[in-house]
Amino acid sequence: MAALVVLPPAQAQGADIQVESDITDPNNTGPLTQEDSLLSMPGGERMMQEATNAIDSGNYSVAAKKLQEARQIFNQLSNFYQQLASSFSGIDNRVYESQRQKALETAEKRDEA
């Protein structure tokens, strides 16, 4: 017995269709935007910039607090990347090296803060 299936028309890959992603949809596996997240490289760098601004205005207690927060952010990110790298050790060396490099970069930012 044969069945006829009707499929929607195919779209070209280059189409500029903006689709609002639903973060509550479990089928949505795309990355979340990290630009406004505090636990991210831009978030830690923003914290360091706020500390620099506080230093420039002479507010040293706020600057010290912001730098401590930046160090904590970068330390958490570095630990996350190290754990992720170890998960891929021996499985996919490209992913392992990529995550290890990210761990190193965030550790350097932590030391800078």
PDB file of N, CA and C in Angstrom:
ATOM      1  N   MET A   1       0.850  -1.160   0.000  1.00  0.00           N
ATOM      2  CA  MET A   1       0.000   0.000   0.000  1.00  0.00           C
ATOM      3  C   MET A   1       0.903   1.231   0.000  1.00  0.00           C
ATOM      4  N   ALA A   2       0.678   2.132  -0.876  1.00  0.00           N
ATOM      5  CA  ALA A   2       1.477   3.351  -1.007  1.00  0.00           C
ATOM      6  C   ALA A   2       0.719   4.527  -0.420  1.00  0.00           C
ATOM      7  N   ALA A   3       1.461   5.450   0.142  1.00  0.00           N
ATOM      8  CA  ALA A   3       0.852   6.654   0.709  1.00  0.00           C
ATOM      9  C   ALA A   3       1.487   7.879   0.078  1.00  0.00           C
ATOM     10  N   LEU A   4       0.714   8.903  -0.078  1.00  0.00           N
ATOM     11  CA  LEU A   4       1.195  10.152  -0.652  1.00  0.00           C
ATOM     12  C   LEU A   4       1.359  11.158   0.479  1.00  0.00           C
ATOM     13  N   VAL A   5       2.542  11.704   0.586  1.00  0.00           N
ATOM     14  CA  VAL A   5       2.820  12.671   1.640  1.00  0.00           C
ATOM     15  C   VAL A   5       3.009  14.039   1.001  1.00  0.00           C
ATOM     16  N   VAL A   6       2.334  15.030   1.527  1.00  0.00           N
ATOM     17  CA  VAL A   6       2.461  16.397   1.019  1.00  0.00           C
ATOM     18  C   VAL A   6       3.388  17.158   1.956  1.00  0.00           C
ATOM     19  N   LEU A   7       4.474  17.652   1.389  1.00  0.00           N
ATOM     20  CA  LEU A   7       5.448  18.404   2.164  1.00  0.00           C
ATOM     21  C   LEU A   7       5.343  19.883   1.837  1.00  0.00           C
ATOM     22  N   PRO A   8       5.689  20.760   2.783  1.00  0.00           N
ATOM     23  CA  PRO A   8       5.680  22.195   2.484  1.00  0.00           C
ATOM     24  C   PRO A   8       6.775  22.516   1.478  1.00  0.00           C
ATOM     25  N   PRO A   9       6.611  23.591   0.717  1.00  0.00           N
ATOM     26  CA  PRO A   9       7.624  23.941  -0.276  1.00  0.00           C
ATOM     27  C   PRO A   9       8.966  24.236   0.387  1.00  0.00           C
ATOM     28  N   ALA A  10      10.038  23.850  -0.298  1.00  0.00           N
ATOM     29  CA  ALA A  10      11.387  24.081   0.220  1.00  0.00           C
ATOM     30  C   ALA A  10      11.747  25.548   0.071  1.00  0.00           C
ATOM     31  N   GLN A  11      12.557  26.047   1.010  1.00  0.00           N
ATOM     32  CA  GLN A  11      13.018  27.430   0.943  1.00  0.00           C
ATOM     33  C   GLN A  11      14.509  27.431   0.697  1.00  0.00           C
ATOM     34  N   ALA A  12      14.966  28.453   0.018  1.00  0.00           N
ATOM     35  CA  ALA A  12      16.402  28.595  -0.219  1.00  0.00           C
ATOM     36  C   ALA A  12      17.108  28.855   1.098  1.00  0.00           C
ATOM     37  N   GLN A  13      18.338  28.398   1.206  1.00  0.00           N
ATOM     38  CA  GLN A  13      19.083  28.565   2.451  1.00  0.00           C
ATOM     39  C   GLN A  13      19.406  30.014   2.752  1.00  0.00           C
ATOM     40  N   GLY A  14      19.517  30.841   1.757  1.00  0.00           N
ATOM     41  CA  GLY A  14      19.915  32.222   1.971  1.00  0.00           C
ATOM     42  C   GLY A  14      18.766  33.154   2.304  1.00  0.00           C
ATOM     43  N   ALA A  15      17.578  32.659   2.533  1.00  0.00           N
ATOM     44  CA  ALA A  15      16.436  33.523   2.807  1.00  0.00           C
ATOM     45  C   ALA A  15      16.626  34.261   4.126  1.00  0.00           C
ATOM     46  N   ASP A  16      16.269  35.541   4.123  1.00  0.00           N
ATOM     47  CA  ASP A  16      16.382  36.359   5.329  1.00  0.00           C
ATOM     48  C   ASP A  16      15.054  36.363   6.066  1.00  0.00           C
ATOM     49  N   ILE A  17      14.774  35.306   6.756  1.00  0.00           N
ATOM     50  CA  ILE A  17      13.550  35.197   7.527  1.00  0.00           C
ATOM     51  C   ILE A  17      13.935  35.265   8.997  1.00  0.00           C
ATOM     52  N   GLN A  18      13.450  36.290   9.675  1.00  0.00           N
ATOM     53  CA  GLN A  18      13.734  36.449  11.092  1.00  0.00           C
ATOM     54  C   GLN A  18      12.650  35.734  11.887  1.00  0.00           C
ATOM     55  N   VAL A  19      13.038  34.762  12.663  1.00  0.00           N
ATOM     56  CA  VAL A  19      12.098  34.005  13.471  1.00  0.00           C
ATOM     57  C   VAL A  19      12.446  34.245  14.932  1.00  0.00           C
ATOM     58  N   GLU A  20      11.462  34.662  15.692  1.00  0.00           N
ATOM     59  CA  GLU A  20      11.651  34.867  17.125  1.00  0.00           C
ATOM     60  C   GLU A  20      11.786  33.498  17.777  1.00  0.00           C
ATOM     61  N   SER A  21      12.901  33.235  18.455  1.00  0.00           N
ATOM     62  CA  SER A  21      13.097  31.923  19.063  1.00  0.00           C
ATOM     63  C   SER A  21      12.429  31.878  20.431  1.00  0.00           C
ATOM     64  N   ASP A  22      11.805  30.762  20.706  1.00  0.00           N
ATOM     65  CA  ASP A  22      11.125  30.540  21.972  1.00  0.00           C
ATOM     66  C   ASP A  22      12.059  29.746  22.875  1.00  0.00           C
ATOM     67  N   ILE A  23      12.582  30.400  23.930  1.00  0.00           N
ATOM     68  CA  ILE A  23      13.555  29.722  24.790  1.00  0.00           C
ATOM     69  C   ILE A  23      12.908  28.662  25.673  1.00  0.00           C
ATOM     70  N   THR A  24      11.575  28.646  25.752  1.00  0.00           N
ATOM     71  CA  THR A  24      10.905  27.621  26.555  1.00  0.00           C
ATOM     72  C   THR A  24      10.611  26.366  25.747  1.00  0.00           C
ATOM     73  N   ASP A  25      10.842  26.424  24.438  1.00  0.00           N
ATOM     74  CA  ASP A  25      10.594  25.278  23.563  1.00  0.00           C
ATOM     75  C   ASP A  25      11.737  24.275  23.706  1.00  0.00           C
ATOM     76  N   PRO A  26      11.462  23.059  24.191  1.00  0.00           N
ATOM     77  CA  PRO A  26      12.540  22.078  24.373  1.00  0.00           C
ATOM     78  C   PRO A  26      13.163  21.617  23.060  1.00  0.00           C
ATOM     79  N   ASN A  27      12.490  21.854  21.937  1.00  0.00           N
ATOM     80  CA  ASN A  27      13.042  21.478  20.638  1.00  0.00           C
ATOM     81  C   ASN A  27      13.989  22.537  20.090  1.00  0.00           C
ATOM     82  N   ASN A  28      14.026  23.702  20.708  1.00  0.00           N
ATOM     83  CA  ASN A  28      14.918  24.774  20.289  1.00  0.00           C
ATOM     84  C   ASN A  28      16.286  24.519  20.913  1.00  0.00           C
ATOM     85  N   THR A  29      17.219  24.084  20.109  1.00  0.00           N
ATOM     86  CA  THR A  29      18.548  23.741  20.625  1.00  0.00           C
ATOM     87  C   THR A  29      19.598  24.771  20.251  1.00  0.00           C
ATOM     88  N   GLY A  30      19.174  25.929  19.780  1.00  0.00           N
ATOM     89  CA  GLY A  30      20.118  26.976  19.396  1.00  0.00           C
ATOM     90  C   GLY A  30      20.742  27.632  20.618  1.00  0.00           C
ATOM     91  N   PRO A  31      21.860  28.316  20.421  1.00  0.00           N
ATOM     92  CA  PRO A  31      22.531  28.968  21.546  1.00  0.00           C
ATOM     93  C   PRO A  31      21.742  30.179  22.040  1.00  0.00           C
ATOM     94  N   LEU A  32      21.865  30.441  23.312  1.00  0.00           N
ATOM     95  CA  LEU A  32      21.260  31.631  23.882  1.00  0.00           C
ATOM     96  C   LEU A  32      22.200  32.804  23.666  1.00  0.00           C
ATOM     97  N   THR A  33      21.663  33.997  23.599  1.00  0.00           N
ATOM     98  CA  THR A  33      22.488  35.185  23.449  1.00  0.00           C
ATOM     99  C   THR A  33      23.257  35.412  24.734  1.00  0.00           C
ATOM    100  N   GLN A  34      24.558  35.593  24.619  1.00  0.00           N
ATOM    101  CA  GLN A  34      25.385  35.768  25.803  1.00  0.00           C
ATOM    102  C   GLN A  34      25.837  37.202  26.007  1.00  0.00           C
ATOM    103  N   GLU A  35      25.524  38.091  25.081  1.00  0.00           N
ATOM    104  CA  GLU A  35      26.011  39.458  25.171  1.00  0.00           C
ATOM    105  C   GLU A  35      25.547  40.154  26.448  1.00  0.00           C
ATOM    106  N   ASP A  36      24.314  39.883  26.894  1.00  0.00           N
ATOM    107  CA  ASP A  36      23.811  40.556  28.077  1.00  0.00           C
ATOM    108  C   ASP A  36      23.900  39.687  29.329  1.00  0.00           C
ATOM    109  N   SER A  37      24.469  38.513  29.207  1.00  0.00           N
ATOM    110  CA  SER A  37      24.618  37.618  30.348  1.00  0.00           C
ATOM    111  C   SER A  37      25.814  38.036  31.193  1.00  0.00           C
ATOM    112  N   LEU A  38      25.665  37.996  32.494  1.00  0.00           N
ATOM    113  CA  LEU A  38      26.776  38.342  33.375  1.00  0.00           C
ATOM    114  C   LEU A  38      27.837  37.250  33.359  1.00  0.00           C
ATOM    115  N   LEU A  39      27.421  35.994  33.257  1.00  0.00           N
ATOM    116  CA  LEU A  39      28.361  34.876  33.254  1.00  0.00           C
ATOM    117  C   LEU A  39      28.815  34.592  31.824  1.00  0.00           C
ATOM    118  N   SER A  40      29.636  35.505  31.307  1.00  0.00           N
ATOM    119  CA  SER A  40      30.171  35.399  29.951  1.00  0.00           C
ATOM    120  C   SER A  40      31.409  36.279  29.872  1.00  0.00           C
ATOM    121  N   MET A  41      32.186  36.097  28.813  1.00  0.00           N
ATOM    122  CA  MET A  41      33.358  36.956  28.621  1.00  0.00           C
ATOM    123  C   MET A  41      32.943  38.424  28.539  1.00  0.00           C
ATOM    124  N   PRO A  42      31.931  38.772  27.720  1.00  0.00           N
ATOM    125  CA  PRO A  42      31.520  40.180  27.690  1.00  0.00           C
ATOM    126  C   PRO A  42      31.020  40.675  29.047  1.00  0.00           C
ATOM    127  N   GLY A  43      30.358  39.802  29.809  1.00  0.00           N
ATOM    128  CA  GLY A  43      29.882  40.186  31.135  1.00  0.00           C
ATOM    129  C   GLY A  43      31.032  40.497  32.077  1.00  0.00           C
ATOM    130  N   GLY A  44      32.067  39.670  32.060  1.00  0.00           N
ATOM    131  CA  GLY A  44      33.246  39.922  32.891  1.00  0.00           C
ATOM    132  C   GLY A  44      33.993  41.163  32.454  1.00  0.00           C
ATOM    133  N   GLU A  45      34.091  41.360  31.135  1.00  0.00           N
ATOM    134  CA  GLU A  45      34.767  42.555  30.622  1.00  0.00           C
ATOM    135  C   GLU A  45      33.985  43.813  30.975  1.00  0.00           C
ATOM    136  N   ARG A  46      32.646  43.718  30.947  1.00  0.00           N
ATOM    137  CA  ARG A  46      31.805  44.843  31.359  1.00  0.00           C
ATOM    138  C   ARG A  46      32.058  45.183  32.826  1.00  0.00           C
ATOM    139  N   MET A  47      32.193  44.149  33.653  1.00  0.00           N
ATOM    140  CA  MET A  47      32.455  44.359  35.075  1.00  0.00           C
ATOM    141  C   MET A  47      33.810  45.047  35.270  1.00  0.00           C
ATOM    142  N   MET A  48      34.809  44.648  34.484  1.00  0.00           N
ATOM    143  CA  MET A  48      36.125  45.287  34.570  1.00  0.00           C
ATOM    144  C   MET A  48      36.049  46.748  34.122  1.00  0.00           C
ATOM    145  N   GLN A  49      35.248  47.035  33.103  1.00  0.00           N
ATOM    146  CA  GLN A  49      35.083  48.414  32.641  1.00  0.00           C
ATOM    147  C   GLN A  49      34.403  49.260  33.710  1.00  0.00           C
ATOM    148  N   GLU A  50      33.411  48.688  34.388  1.00  0.00           N
ATOM    149  CA  GLU A  50      32.752  49.397  35.484  1.00  0.00           C
ATOM    150  C   GLU A  50      33.745  49.682  36.603  1.00  0.00           C
ATOM    151  N   ALA A  51      34.653  48.751  36.861  1.00  0.00           N
ATOM    152  CA  ALA A  51      35.685  48.966  37.879  1.00  0.00           C
ATOM    153  C   ALA A  51      36.616  50.093  37.459  1.00  0.00           C
ATOM    154  N   THR A  52      36.991  50.123  36.195  1.00  0.00           N
ATOM    155  CA  THR A  52      37.852  51.195  35.687  1.00  0.00           C
ATOM    156  C   THR A  52      37.160  52.542  35.819  1.00  0.00           C
ATOM    157  N   ASN A  53      35.877  52.592  35.499  1.00  0.00           N
ATOM    158  CA  ASN A  53      35.113  53.836  35.645  1.00  0.00           C
ATOM    159  C   ASN A  53      35.053  54.269  37.106  1.00  0.00           C
ATOM    160  N   ALA A  54      34.888  53.311  38.011  1.00  0.00           N
ATOM    161  CA  ALA A  54      34.848  53.631  39.439  1.00  0.00           C
ATOM    162  C   ALA A  54      36.200  54.155  39.912  1.00  0.00           C
ATOM    163  N   ILE A  55      37.291  53.575  39.409  1.00  0.00           N
ATOM    164  CA  ILE A  55      38.632  54.054  39.766  1.00  0.00           C
ATOM    165  C   ILE A  55      38.822  55.479  39.268  1.00  0.00           C
ATOM    166  N   ASP A  56      38.401  55.738  38.033  1.00  0.00           N
ATOM    167  CA  ASP A  56      38.537  57.075  37.452  1.00  0.00           C
ATOM    168  C   ASP A  56      37.776  58.125  38.248  1.00  0.00           C
ATOM    169  N   SER A  57      36.655  57.728  38.838  1.00  0.00           N
ATOM    170  CA  SER A  57      35.866  58.673  39.632  1.00  0.00           C
ATOM    171  C   SER A  57      36.272  58.670  41.103  1.00  0.00           C
ATOM    172  N   GLY A  58      37.286  57.870  41.459  1.00  0.00           N
ATOM    173  CA  GLY A  58      37.796  57.856  42.830  1.00  0.00           C
ATOM    174  C   GLY A  58      37.003  56.993  43.789  1.00  0.00           C
ATOM    175  N   ASN A  59      36.109  56.180  43.291  1.00  0.00           N
ATOM    176  CA  ASN A  59      35.285  55.319  44.141  1.00  0.00           C
ATOM    177  C   ASN A  59      35.954  53.946  44.231  1.00  0.00           C
ATOM    178  N   TYR A  60      36.963  53.857  45.090  1.00  0.00           N
ATOM    179  CA  TYR A  60      37.810  52.665  45.133  1.00  0.00           C
ATOM    180  C   TYR A  60      37.130  51.446  45.751  1.00  0.00           C
ATOM    181  N   SER A  61      36.209  51.659  46.677  1.00  0.00           N
ATOM    182  CA  SER A  61      35.526  50.506  47.278  1.00  0.00           C
ATOM    183  C   SER A  61      34.630  49.814  46.243  1.00  0.00           C
ATOM    184  N   VAL A  62      33.956  50.605  45.408  1.00  0.00           N
ATOM    185  CA  VAL A  62      33.131  50.027  44.340  1.00  0.00           C
ATOM    186  C   VAL A  62      34.026  49.334  43.321  1.00  0.00           C
ATOM    187  N   ALA A  63      35.167  49.952  43.005  1.00  0.00           N
ATOM    188  CA  ALA A  63      36.104  49.364  42.037  1.00  0.00           C
ATOM    189  C   ALA A  63      36.607  48.014  42.531  1.00  0.00           C
ATOM    190  N   ALA A  64      36.957  47.934  43.809  1.00  0.00           N
ATOM    191  CA  ALA A  64      37.448  46.672  44.370  1.00  0.00           C
ATOM    192  C   ALA A  64      36.367  45.594  44.288  1.00  0.00           C
ATOM    193  N   LYS A  65      35.129  45.984  44.596  1.00  0.00           N
ATOM    194  CA  LYS A  65      34.014  45.027  44.535  1.00  0.00           C
ATOM    195  C   LYS A  65      33.795  44.536  43.100  1.00  0.00           C
ATOM    196  N   LYS A  66      33.828  45.457  42.135  1.00  0.00           N
ATOM    197  CA  LYS A  66      33.624  45.087  40.729  1.00  0.00           C
ATOM    198  C   LYS A  66      34.745  44.173  40.233  1.00  0.00           C
ATOM    199  N   LEU A  67      35.978  44.453  40.639  1.00  0.00           N
ATOM    200  CA  LEU A  67      37.099  43.609  40.220  1.00  0.00           C
ATOM    201  C   LEU A  67      37.000  42.216  40.833  1.00  0.00           C
ATOM    202  N   GLN A  68      36.559  42.137  42.095  1.00  0.00           N
ATOM    203  CA  GLN A  68      36.366  40.823  42.716  1.00  0.00           C
ATOM    204  C   GLN A  68      35.285  40.036  41.981  1.00  0.00           C
ATOM    205  N   GLU A  69      34.210  40.727  41.595  1.00  0.00           N
ATOM    206  CA  GLU A  69      33.138  40.062  40.851  1.00  0.00           C
ATOM    207  C   GLU A  69      33.639  39.601  39.483  1.00  0.00           C
ATOM    208  N   ALA A  70      34.451  40.428  38.824  1.00  0.00           N
ATOM    209  CA  ALA A  70      35.007  40.051  37.519  1.00  0.00           C
ATOM    210  C   ALA A  70      35.900  38.824  37.664  1.00  0.00           C
ATOM    211  N   ARG A  71      36.733  38.795  38.704  1.00  0.00           N
ATOM    212  CA  ARG A  71      37.594  37.627  38.935  1.00  0.00           C
ATOM    213  C   ARG A  71      36.762  36.373  39.157  1.00  0.00           C
ATOM    214  N   GLN A  72      35.683  36.516  39.909  1.00  0.00           N
ATOM    215  CA  GLN A  72      34.812  35.364  40.171  1.00  0.00           C
ATOM    216  C   GLN A  72      34.154  34.875  38.874  1.00  0.00           C
ATOM    217  N   ILE A  73      33.692  35.801  38.049  1.00  0.00           N
ATOM    218  CA  ILE A  73      33.068  35.431  36.769  1.00  0.00           C
ATOM    219  C   ILE A  73      34.063  34.677  35.901  1.00  0.00           C
ATOM    220  N   PHE A  74      35.272  35.248  35.739  1.00  0.00           N
ATOM    221  CA  PHE A  74      36.271  34.612  34.884  1.00  0.00           C
ATOM    222  C   PHE A  74      36.725  33.272  35.455  1.00  0.00           C
ATOM    223  N   ASN A  75      36.799  33.159  36.775  1.00  0.00           N
ATOM    224  CA  ASN A  75      37.181  31.890  37.392  1.00  0.00           C
ATOM    225  C   ASN A  75      36.119  30.823  37.131  1.00  0.00           C
ATOM    226  N   GLN A  76      34.846  31.191  37.264  1.00  0.00           N
ATOM    227  CA  GLN A  76      33.768  30.236  36.998  1.00  0.00           C
ATOM    228  C   GLN A  76      33.776  29.797  35.535  1.00  0.00           C
ATOM    229  N   LEU A  77      33.991  30.755  34.632  1.00  0.00           N
ATOM    230  CA  LEU A  77      34.052  30.405  33.209  1.00  0.00           C
ATOM    231  C   LEU A  77      35.231  29.490  32.917  1.00  0.00           C
ATOM    232  N   SER A  78      36.385  29.801  33.501  1.00  0.00           N
ATOM    233  CA  SER A  78      37.575  28.981  33.279  1.00  0.00           C
ATOM    234  C   SER A  78      37.351  27.556  33.774  1.00  0.00           C
ATOM    235  N   ASN A  79      36.775  27.427  34.958  1.00  0.00           N
ATOM    236  CA  ASN A  79      36.479  26.095  35.499  1.00  0.00           C
ATOM    237  C   ASN A  79      35.488  25.347  34.614  1.00  0.00           C
ATOM    238  N   PHE A  80      34.479  26.056  34.113  1.00  0.00           N
ATOM    239  CA  PHE A  80      33.496  25.432  33.227  1.00  0.00           C
ATOM    240  C   PHE A  80      34.172  24.907  31.965  1.00  0.00           C
ATOM    241  N   TYR A  81      35.014  25.739  31.342  1.00  0.00           N
ATOM    242  CA  TYR A  81      35.689  25.313  30.116  1.00  0.00           C
ATOM    243  C   TYR A  81      36.650  24.150  30.383  1.00  0.00           C
ATOM    244  N   GLN A  82      37.303  24.137  31.545  1.00  0.00           N
ATOM    245  CA  GLN A  82      38.195  23.024  31.888  1.00  0.00           C
ATOM    246  C   GLN A  82      37.404  21.727  32.028  1.00  0.00           C
ATOM    247  N   GLN A  83      36.266  21.801  32.712  1.00  0.00           N
ATOM    248  CA  GLN A  83      35.437  20.609  32.879  1.00  0.00           C
ATOM    249  C   GLN A  83      34.892  20.126  31.541  1.00  0.00           C
ATOM    250  N   LEU A  84      34.490  21.072  30.702  1.00  0.00           N
ATOM    251  CA  LEU A  84      33.984  20.713  29.384  1.00  0.00           C
ATOM    252  C   LEU A  84      35.079  20.077  28.540  1.00  0.00           C
ATOM    253  N   ALA A  85      36.281  20.624  28.617  1.00  0.00           N
ATOM    254  CA  ALA A  85      37.416  20.060  27.869  1.00  0.00           C
ATOM    255  C   ALA A  85      37.692  18.634  28.325  1.00  0.00           C
ATOM    256  N   SER A  86      37.673  18.408  29.633  1.00  0.00           N
ATOM    257  CA  SER A  86      37.965  17.061  30.125  1.00  0.00           C
ATOM    258  C   SER A  86      36.887  16.066  29.701  1.00  0.00           C
ATOM    259  N   SER A  87      35.664  16.552  29.480  1.00  0.00           N
ATOM    260  CA  SER A  87      34.595  15.673  29.004  1.00  0.00           C
ATOM    261  C   SER A  87      34.868  15.165  27.595  1.00  0.00           C
ATOM    262  N   PHE A  88      35.596  15.966  26.803  1.00  0.00           N
ATOM    263  CA  PHE A  88      35.877  15.589  25.420  1.00  0.00           C
ATOM    264  C   PHE A  88      37.273  15.007  25.244  1.00  0.00           C
ATOM    265  N   SER A  89      38.035  14.913  26.308  1.00  0.00           N
ATOM    266  CA  SER A  89      39.390  14.368  26.226  1.00  0.00           C
ATOM    267  C   SER A  89      39.332  12.923  25.751  1.00  0.00           C
ATOM    268  N   GLY A  90      40.045  12.632  24.677  1.00  0.00           N
ATOM    269  CA  GLY A  90      40.064  11.290  24.121  1.00  0.00           C
ATOM    270  C   GLY A  90      38.900  10.981  23.206  1.00  0.00           C
ATOM    271  N   ILE A  91      37.923  11.875  23.128  1.00  0.00           N
ATOM    272  CA  ILE A  91      36.767  11.658  22.257  1.00  0.00           C
ATOM    273  C   ILE A  91      36.912  12.492  20.988  1.00  0.00           C
ATOM    274  N   ASP A  92      37.072  13.794  21.176  1.00  0.00           N
ATOM    275  CA  ASP A  92      37.231  14.708  20.039  1.00  0.00           C
ATOM    276  C   ASP A  92      38.279  15.740  20.427  1.00  0.00           C
ATOM    277  N   ASN A  93      39.481  15.572  19.914  1.00  0.00           N
ATOM    278  CA  ASN A  93      40.589  16.440  20.303  1.00  0.00           C
ATOM    279  C   ASN A  93      40.393  17.886  19.882  1.00  0.00           C
ATOM    280  N   ARG A  94      39.651  18.135  18.802  1.00  0.00           N
ATOM    281  CA  ARG A  94      39.405  19.522  18.386  1.00  0.00           C
ATOM    282  C   ARG A  94      38.571  20.251  19.430  1.00  0.00           C
ATOM    283  N   VAL A  95      37.523  19.605  19.916  1.00  0.00           N
ATOM    284  CA  VAL A  95      36.681  20.211  20.946  1.00  0.00           C
ATOM    285  C   VAL A  95      37.485  20.366  22.230  1.00  0.00           C
ATOM    286  N   TYR A  96      38.262  19.343  22.574  1.00  0.00           N
ATOM    287  CA  TYR A  96      39.103  19.399  23.770  1.00  0.00           C
ATOM    288  C   TYR A  96      40.035  20.606  23.715  1.00  0.00           C
ATOM    289  N   GLU A  97      40.745  20.770  22.600  1.00  0.00           N
ATOM    290  CA  GLU A  97      41.693  21.886  22.466  1.00  0.00           C
ATOM    291  C   GLU A  97      40.983  23.231  22.483  1.00  0.00           C
ATOM    292  N   SER A  98      39.837  23.307  21.841  1.00  0.00           N
ATOM    293  CA  SER A  98      39.069  24.552  21.807  1.00  0.00           C
ATOM    294  C   SER A  98      38.640  24.971  23.209  1.00  0.00           C
ATOM    295  N   GLN A  99      38.117  24.032  23.979  1.00  0.00           N
ATOM    296  CA  GLN A  99      37.662  24.345  25.332  1.00  0.00           C
ATOM    297  C   GLN A  99      38.842  24.623  26.265  1.00  0.00           C
ATOM    298  N   ARG A 100      39.935  23.923  26.056  1.00  0.00           N
ATOM    299  CA  ARG A 100      41.131  24.170  26.860  1.00  0.00           C
ATOM    300  C   ARG A 100      41.665  25.574  26.590  1.00  0.00           C
ATOM    301  N   GLN A 101      41.622  25.995  25.329  1.00  0.00           N
ATOM    302  CA  GLN A 101      42.071  27.341  24.965  1.00  0.00           C
ATOM    303  C   GLN A 101      41.166  28.402  25.594  1.00  0.00           C
ATOM    304  N   LYS A 102      39.860  28.159  25.593  1.00  0.00           N
ATOM    305  CA  LYS A 102      38.923  29.094  26.226  1.00  0.00           C
ATOM    306  C   LYS A 102      39.174  29.165  27.727  1.00  0.00           C
ATOM    307  N   ALA A 103      39.482  28.030  28.344  1.00  0.00           N
ATOM    308  CA  ALA A 103      39.799  28.015  29.773  1.00  0.00           C
ATOM    309  C   ALA A 103      41.035  28.861  30.047  1.00  0.00           C
ATOM    310  N   LEU A 104      42.034  28.743  29.190  1.00  0.00           N
ATOM    311  CA  LEU A 104      43.258  29.526  29.343  1.00  0.00           C
ATOM    312  C   LEU A 104      42.979  31.016  29.185  1.00  0.00           C
ATOM    313  N   GLU A 105      42.195  31.389  28.172  1.00  0.00           N
ATOM    314  CA  GLU A 105      41.882  32.799  27.935  1.00  0.00           C
ATOM    315  C   GLU A 105      41.124  33.410  29.111  1.00  0.00           C
ATOM    316  N   THR A 106      40.148  32.683  29.648  1.00  0.00           N
ATOM    317  CA  THR A 106      39.389  33.223  30.772  1.00  0.00           C
ATOM    318  C   THR A 106      40.236  33.267  32.032  1.00  0.00           C
ATOM    319  N   ALA A 107      41.146  32.322  32.205  1.00  0.00           N
ATOM    320  CA  ALA A 107      42.052  32.360  33.360  1.00  0.00           C
ATOM    321  C   ALA A 107      42.980  33.570  33.259  1.00  0.00           C
ATOM    322  N   GLU A 108      43.428  33.897  32.049  1.00  0.00           N
ATOM    323  CA  GLU A 108      44.269  35.084  31.865  1.00  0.00           C
ATOM    324  C   GLU A 108      43.486  36.354  32.188  1.00  0.00           C
ATOM    325  N   LYS A 109      42.215  36.412  31.786  1.00  0.00           N
ATOM    326  CA  LYS A 109      41.368  37.565  32.109  1.00  0.00           C
ATOM    327  C   LYS A 109      41.154  37.656  33.617  1.00  0.00           C
ATOM    328  N   ARG A 110      40.995  36.500  34.267  1.00  0.00           N
ATOM    329  CA  ARG A 110      40.842  36.480  35.724  1.00  0.00           C
ATOM    330  C   ARG A 110      42.072  37.076  36.385  1.00  0.00           C
ATOM    331  N   ASP A 111      43.246  36.676  35.905  1.00  0.00           N
ATOM    332  CA  ASP A 111      44.485  37.190  36.479  1.00  0.00           C
ATOM    333  C   ASP A 111      44.651  38.679  36.198  1.00  0.00           C
ATOM    334  N   GLU A 112      44.156  39.118  35.051  1.00  0.00           N
ATOM    335  CA  GLU A 112      44.210  40.539  34.710  1.00  0.00           C
ATOM    336  C   GLU A 112      43.317  41.356  35.645  1.00  0.00           C
ATOM    337  N   ALA A 113      42.149  40.774  35.997  1.00  0.00           N
ATOM    338  CA  ALA A 113      41.210  41.475  36.883  1.00  0.00           C
ATOM    339  C   ALA A 113      41.787  41.527  38.279  1.00  0.00           C
TER     340      ALA A 113
END
